[in-house]
mmCIF file of C-alpha atoms in Angstrom:
data_model
loop_
_atom_site.group_PDB
_atom_site.id
_atom_site.type_symbol
_atom_site.label_atom_id
_atom_site.label_comp_id
_atom_site.label_asym_id
_atom_site.label_seq_id
_atom_site.Cartn_x
_atom_site.Cartn_y
_atom_site.Cartn_z
ATOM 1 C CA LEU A 8 274.906 -271.568 -1.083
ATOM 2 C CA ALA A 9 275.563 -269.517 -4.469
ATOM 3 C CA PRO A 10 276.339 -271.650 -7.285
ATOM 4 C CA TRP A 11 280.505 -271.878 -7.993
ATOM 5 C CA TRP A 12 280.531 -269.630 -11.404
ATOM 6 C CA ILE A 13 279.276 -267.170 -8.855
ATOM 7 C CA GLU A 14 282.539 -267.347 -6.485
ATOM 8 C CA ALA A 15 284.416 -267.259 -9.673
ATOM 9 C CA VAL A 16 283.460 -263.957 -11.044
ATOM 10 C CA THR A 17 283.487 -262.731 -7.584
ATOM 11 C CA THR A 18 287.002 -263.682 -6.659
ATOM 12 C CA ALA A 19 288.109 -262.697 -10.223
ATOM 13 C CA LEU A 20 286.410 -259.160 -9.848
ATOM 14 C CA VAL A 21 288.499 -258.929 -7.117
ATOM 15 C CA TRP A 22 292.152 -260.032 -8.420
ATOM 16 C CA VAL A 23 291.095 -257.174 -11.063
ATOM 17 C CA THR A 24 290.635 -254.763 -9.453
ATOM 18 C CA GLY A 25 292.983 -255.171 -7.165
ATOM 19 C CA ILE A 26 295.507 -254.866 -10.200
ATOM 20 C CA VAL A 27 294.009 -252.007 -11.361
ATOM 21 C CA ALA A 28 294.123 -250.373 -8.267
ATOM 22 C CA ILE A 29 297.856 -250.857 -7.583
ATOM 23 C CA ALA A 30 298.238 -249.259 -11.489
ATOM 24 C CA VAL A 31 296.600 -246.667 -11.034
ATOM 25 C CA GLY A 32 298.329 -246.028 -7.871
ATOM 26 C CA VAL A 33 302.049 -246.434 -9.498
ATOM 27 C CA ALA A 34 300.205 -244.656 -12.355
ATOM 28 C CA ALA A 35 299.427 -241.840 -10.161
ATOM 29 C CA ALA A 36 302.919 -241.081 -8.077
ATOM 30 C CA ILE A 37 304.993 -241.405 -11.684
ATOM 31 C CA THR A 38 302.465 -238.812 -13.400
ATOM 32 C CA ALA A 39 302.753 -236.579 -9.860
ATOM 33 C CA THR A 40 306.734 -236.881 -9.844
ATOM 34 C CA ALA A 41 306.597 -235.583 -13.442
ATOM 35 C CA TRP A 42 304.876 -232.804 -12.120
ATOM 36 C CA LEU A 43 307.024 -232.097 -9.322
ATOM 37 C CA VAL A 44 310.276 -232.504 -11.190
ATOM 38 C CA GLU A 45 309.204 -230.218 -14.111
ATOM 39 C CA THR A 46 307.628 -227.736 -11.866
ATOM 40 C CA ARG A 47 310.556 -227.180 -9.747
ATOM 41 C CA ARG A 48 313.038 -226.656 -13.181
ATOM 42 C CA ARG A 49 310.260 -224.115 -14.102
ATOM 43 C CA ALA A 50 310.557 -222.836 -10.049
ATOM 44 C CA TYR A 51 314.277 -222.166 -10.660
ATOM 45 C CA ALA A 52 314.263 -221.239 -14.484
ATOM 46 C CA PRO A 53 316.924 -219.862 -15.494
ATOM 47 C CA VAL A 54 319.573 -222.097 -13.116
ATOM 48 C CA PRO A 55 319.056 -225.680 -12.768
ATOM 49 C CA ASP A 56 317.123 -226.704 -10.426
ATOM 50 C CA PRO A 57 320.009 -227.431 -7.419
ATOM 51 C CA ARG A 58 318.981 -231.356 -7.035
ATOM 52 C CA SER A 59 319.235 -233.860 -9.657
ATOM 53 C CA ARG A 60 316.601 -235.076 -11.604
ATOM 54 C CA ALA A 61 317.329 -239.085 -10.683
ATOM 55 C CA GLY A 62 317.908 -237.958 -7.205
ATOM 56 C CA LEU A 63 313.881 -235.885 -6.862
ATOM 57 C CA TRP A 64 312.739 -239.275 -8.728
ATOM 58 C CA ALA A 65 314.158 -241.915 -6.523
ATOM 59 C CA GLY A 66 313.411 -239.403 -3.176
ATOM 60 C CA ALA A 67 309.349 -239.291 -4.336
ATOM 61 C CA LEU A 68 308.823 -242.814 -5.719
ATOM 62 C CA LEU A 69 310.763 -244.837 -2.772
ATOM 63 C CA VAL A 70 308.403 -245.641 -0.546
ATOM 64 C CA VAL A 71 310.890 -244.949 2.579
ATOM 65 C CA VAL A 72 312.259 -241.974 1.417
ATOM 66 C CA ASN A 73 309.395 -239.983 0.560
ATOM 67 C CA PHE A 74 308.636 -239.589 4.189
ATOM 68 C CA PHE A 75 311.433 -237.707 4.509
ATOM 69 C CA ARG A 76 312.323 -236.574 1.136
ATOM 70 C CA LEU A 77 309.099 -234.895 -0.581
ATOM 71 C CA PRO A 78 308.367 -232.343 2.570
ATOM 72 C CA VAL A 79 311.953 -230.875 1.531
ATOM 73 C CA TYR A 80 311.816 -231.071 -1.650
ATOM 74 C CA LEU A 81 307.833 -229.321 -1.869
ATOM 75 C CA GLU A 82 309.184 -226.526 0.880
ATOM 76 C CA GLU A 83 311.685 -225.935 -1.472
ATOM 77 C CA LEU A 84 309.268 -225.242 -4.061
ATOM 78 C CA ARG A 85 306.802 -223.317 -2.344
ATOM 79 C CA ARG A 86 310.141 -220.870 -1.751
ATOM 80 C CA ALA A 87 311.488 -220.764 -5.313
ATOM 81 C CA SER A 88 308.014 -220.274 -6.717
ATOM 82 C CA ASP A 89 306.064 -217.062 -7.290
ATOM 83 C CA ARG A 90 302.881 -218.895 -7.139
ATOM 84 C CA ALA A 91 302.962 -221.143 -4.111
ATOM 85 C CA PRO A 92 300.671 -222.339 -1.437
ATOM 86 C CA SER A 93 300.844 -221.424 2.008
ATOM 87 C CA ARG A 94 302.525 -223.350 5.013
ATOM 88 C CA SER A 95 298.879 -224.053 6.218
ATOM 89 C CA ASP A 96 297.829 -225.086 2.961
ATOM 90 C CA LEU A 97 300.986 -227.832 2.399
ATOM 91 C CA ARG A 98 299.973 -228.496 6.259
ATOM 92 C CA ARG A 99 296.526 -229.538 5.977
ATOM 93 C CA TRP A 100 297.825 -231.579 2.692
ATOM 94 C CA TRP A 101 300.086 -233.508 4.724
ATOM 95 C CA ALA A 102 296.962 -233.687 7.613
ATOM 96 C CA ALA A 103 294.913 -235.619 4.844
ATOM 97 C CA TRP A 104 298.040 -237.439 3.194
ATOM 98 C CA GLY A 105 298.454 -239.303 6.863
ATOM 99 C CA VAL A 106 294.351 -238.880 7.761
ATOM 100 C CA ASN A 107 294.770 -241.866 4.634
ATOM 101 C CA ALA A 108 297.585 -243.784 5.314
ATOM 102 C CA LEU A 109 296.283 -244.396 8.739
ATOM 103 C CA ALA A 110 293.085 -245.128 7.434
ATOM 104 C CA VAL A 111 294.530 -247.833 5.350
ATOM 105 C CA ALA A 112 296.556 -249.073 7.662
ATOM 106 C CA LEU A 113 293.685 -249.703 10.132
ATOM 107 C CA ALA A 114 291.471 -251.545 7.398
ATOM 108 C CA LEU A 115 294.730 -253.988 5.917
ATOM 109 C CA TRP A 116 295.004 -254.791 10.343
ATOM 110 C CA ARG A 117 291.282 -255.190 10.791
ATOM 111 C CA GLY A 118 291.252 -257.031 7.305
ATOM 112 C CA SER A 119 293.092 -259.421 8.295
ATOM 113 C CA GLY A 120 290.753 -260.515 11.721
ATOM 114 C CA GLU A 121 288.328 -263.722 11.588
ATOM 115 C CA GLY A 122 284.815 -264.127 12.167
ATOM 116 C CA SER A 123 282.279 -261.259 10.643
ATOM 117 C CA GLN A 124 282.827 -258.522 13.546
ATOM 118 C CA ALA A 125 286.265 -258.613 11.642
ATOM 119 C CA ALA A 126 284.434 -258.216 8.274
ATOM 120 C CA ALA A 127 282.011 -255.597 9.505
ATOM 121 C CA ASP A 128 284.752 -253.112 11.336
ATOM 122 C CA THR A 129 286.835 -253.706 7.534
ATOM 123 C CA VAL A 130 283.832 -252.922 5.551
ATOM 124 C CA LEU A 131 283.588 -249.928 7.283
ATOM 125 C CA LEU A 132 287.375 -248.480 7.405
ATOM 126 C CA THR A 133 287.239 -249.182 4.097
ATOM 127 C CA ALA A 134 285.045 -246.696 3.572
ATOM 128 C CA LEU A 135 286.528 -244.116 5.901
ATOM 129 C CA ALA A 136 289.667 -244.971 4.085
ATOM 130 C CA ALA A 137 287.883 -244.051 0.328
ATOM 131 C CA LEU A 138 287.041 -240.808 1.917
ATOM 132 C CA ALA A 139 290.238 -239.974 3.034
ATOM 133 C CA ALA A 140 291.764 -240.939 0.498
ATOM 134 C CA VAL A 141 289.261 -238.641 -1.853
ATOM 135 C CA TRP A 142 290.051 -236.148 0.897
ATOM 136 C CA THR A 143 294.138 -236.437 0.127
ATOM 137 C CA ALA A 144 292.978 -236.026 -3.392
ATOM 138 C CA ARG A 145 291.374 -232.793 -3.365
ATOM 139 C CA GLU A 146 294.156 -231.030 -1.073
ATOM 140 C CA THR A 147 297.097 -232.950 -3.717
ATOM 141 C CA ARG A 148 294.807 -231.041 -6.533
ATOM 142 C CA SER A 149 294.647 -228.040 -4.581
ATOM 143 C CA VAL A 150 298.557 -227.825 -3.792
ATOM 144 C CA MET A 151 299.234 -228.660 -7.242
ATOM 145 C CA ARG A 152 297.593 -226.344 -9.067
ATOM 146 C CA SER A 153 298.562 -223.351 -6.655
ATOM 147 C CA PHE A 154 301.864 -223.631 -7.849
ATOM 148 C CA THR A 155 300.612 -222.996 -11.100
ATOM 149 C CA ASP A 156 297.235 -220.619 -10.900
ATOM 150 C CA PRO A 157 296.942 -217.206 -10.016
ATOM 151 C CA SER A 158 294.598 -217.706 -6.310
ATOM 152 C CA PRO A 159 291.030 -216.969 -6.850
ATOM 153 C CA ARG A 160 291.371 -214.014 -4.194
ATOM 154 C CA PHE A 161 294.198 -212.701 -6.840
ATOM 155 C CA THR A 162 291.585 -213.291 -10.008
ATOM 156 C CA ARG A 163 288.843 -212.245 -8.046
ATOM 157 C CA ARG A 164 290.339 -208.376 -7.418
ATOM 158 C CA PHE A 165 292.187 -208.176 -10.567
ATOM 159 C CA LEU A 166 290.457 -209.803 -13.695
ATOM 160 C CA PRO A 167 287.137 -207.775 -13.520
ATOM 161 C CA ALA A 168 289.577 -204.415 -13.271
ATOM 162 C CA GLY A 169 290.971 -205.212 -16.311
ATOM 163 C CA ILE A 170 294.451 -205.276 -14.199
ATOM 164 C CA VAL A 171 295.614 -208.806 -15.755
ATOM 165 C CA GLU A 172 294.351 -211.322 -18.307
ATOM 166 C CA ALA A 173 292.253 -214.536 -17.359
ATOM 167 C CA SER A 174 295.375 -216.740 -19.671
ATOM 168 C CA ALA A 175 298.297 -214.877 -17.767
ATOM 169 C CA THR A 176 301.085 -216.785 -16.163
ATOM 170 C CA ARG A 177 304.371 -216.523 -14.752
ATOM 171 C CA LYS A 178 306.912 -215.381 -17.105
ATOM 172 C CA GLU A 179 309.589 -217.884 -18.137
#
């Protein structure tokens, strides 16, 4: 079989990439929550956000709580913001998120099986989970940008006509 050092190196790589993946996930969650808190603050300005900052942070970062609180926070933000995604955009984002969660759960479940077929299934499901994660990241970026950037249709119609400037931002 393989020499002992190859097994040691591959095991170390698995552990290191696992720890890095967790760190990146935590950093992404914190960054997205900070974006949510700041975007809500700007949308509700000049009056303060009706929800406390601590409540927003807890509702966005606590794993089970965020399933129920984040849709509410985003719908409130959508209604308060001058620039916001449509409901269908938000639904597509939640669909991507749900498909990603399901793909990860299936890969973890199948990964607990034994035998070569379980290993092959896990590889396939992990690849599908990675594709779902890419879709989710793309939809997340799209939703986040839609709260701050003018829509492409708006930009195409009014920029060439000189009605608005390319760097136009919402008045605060």
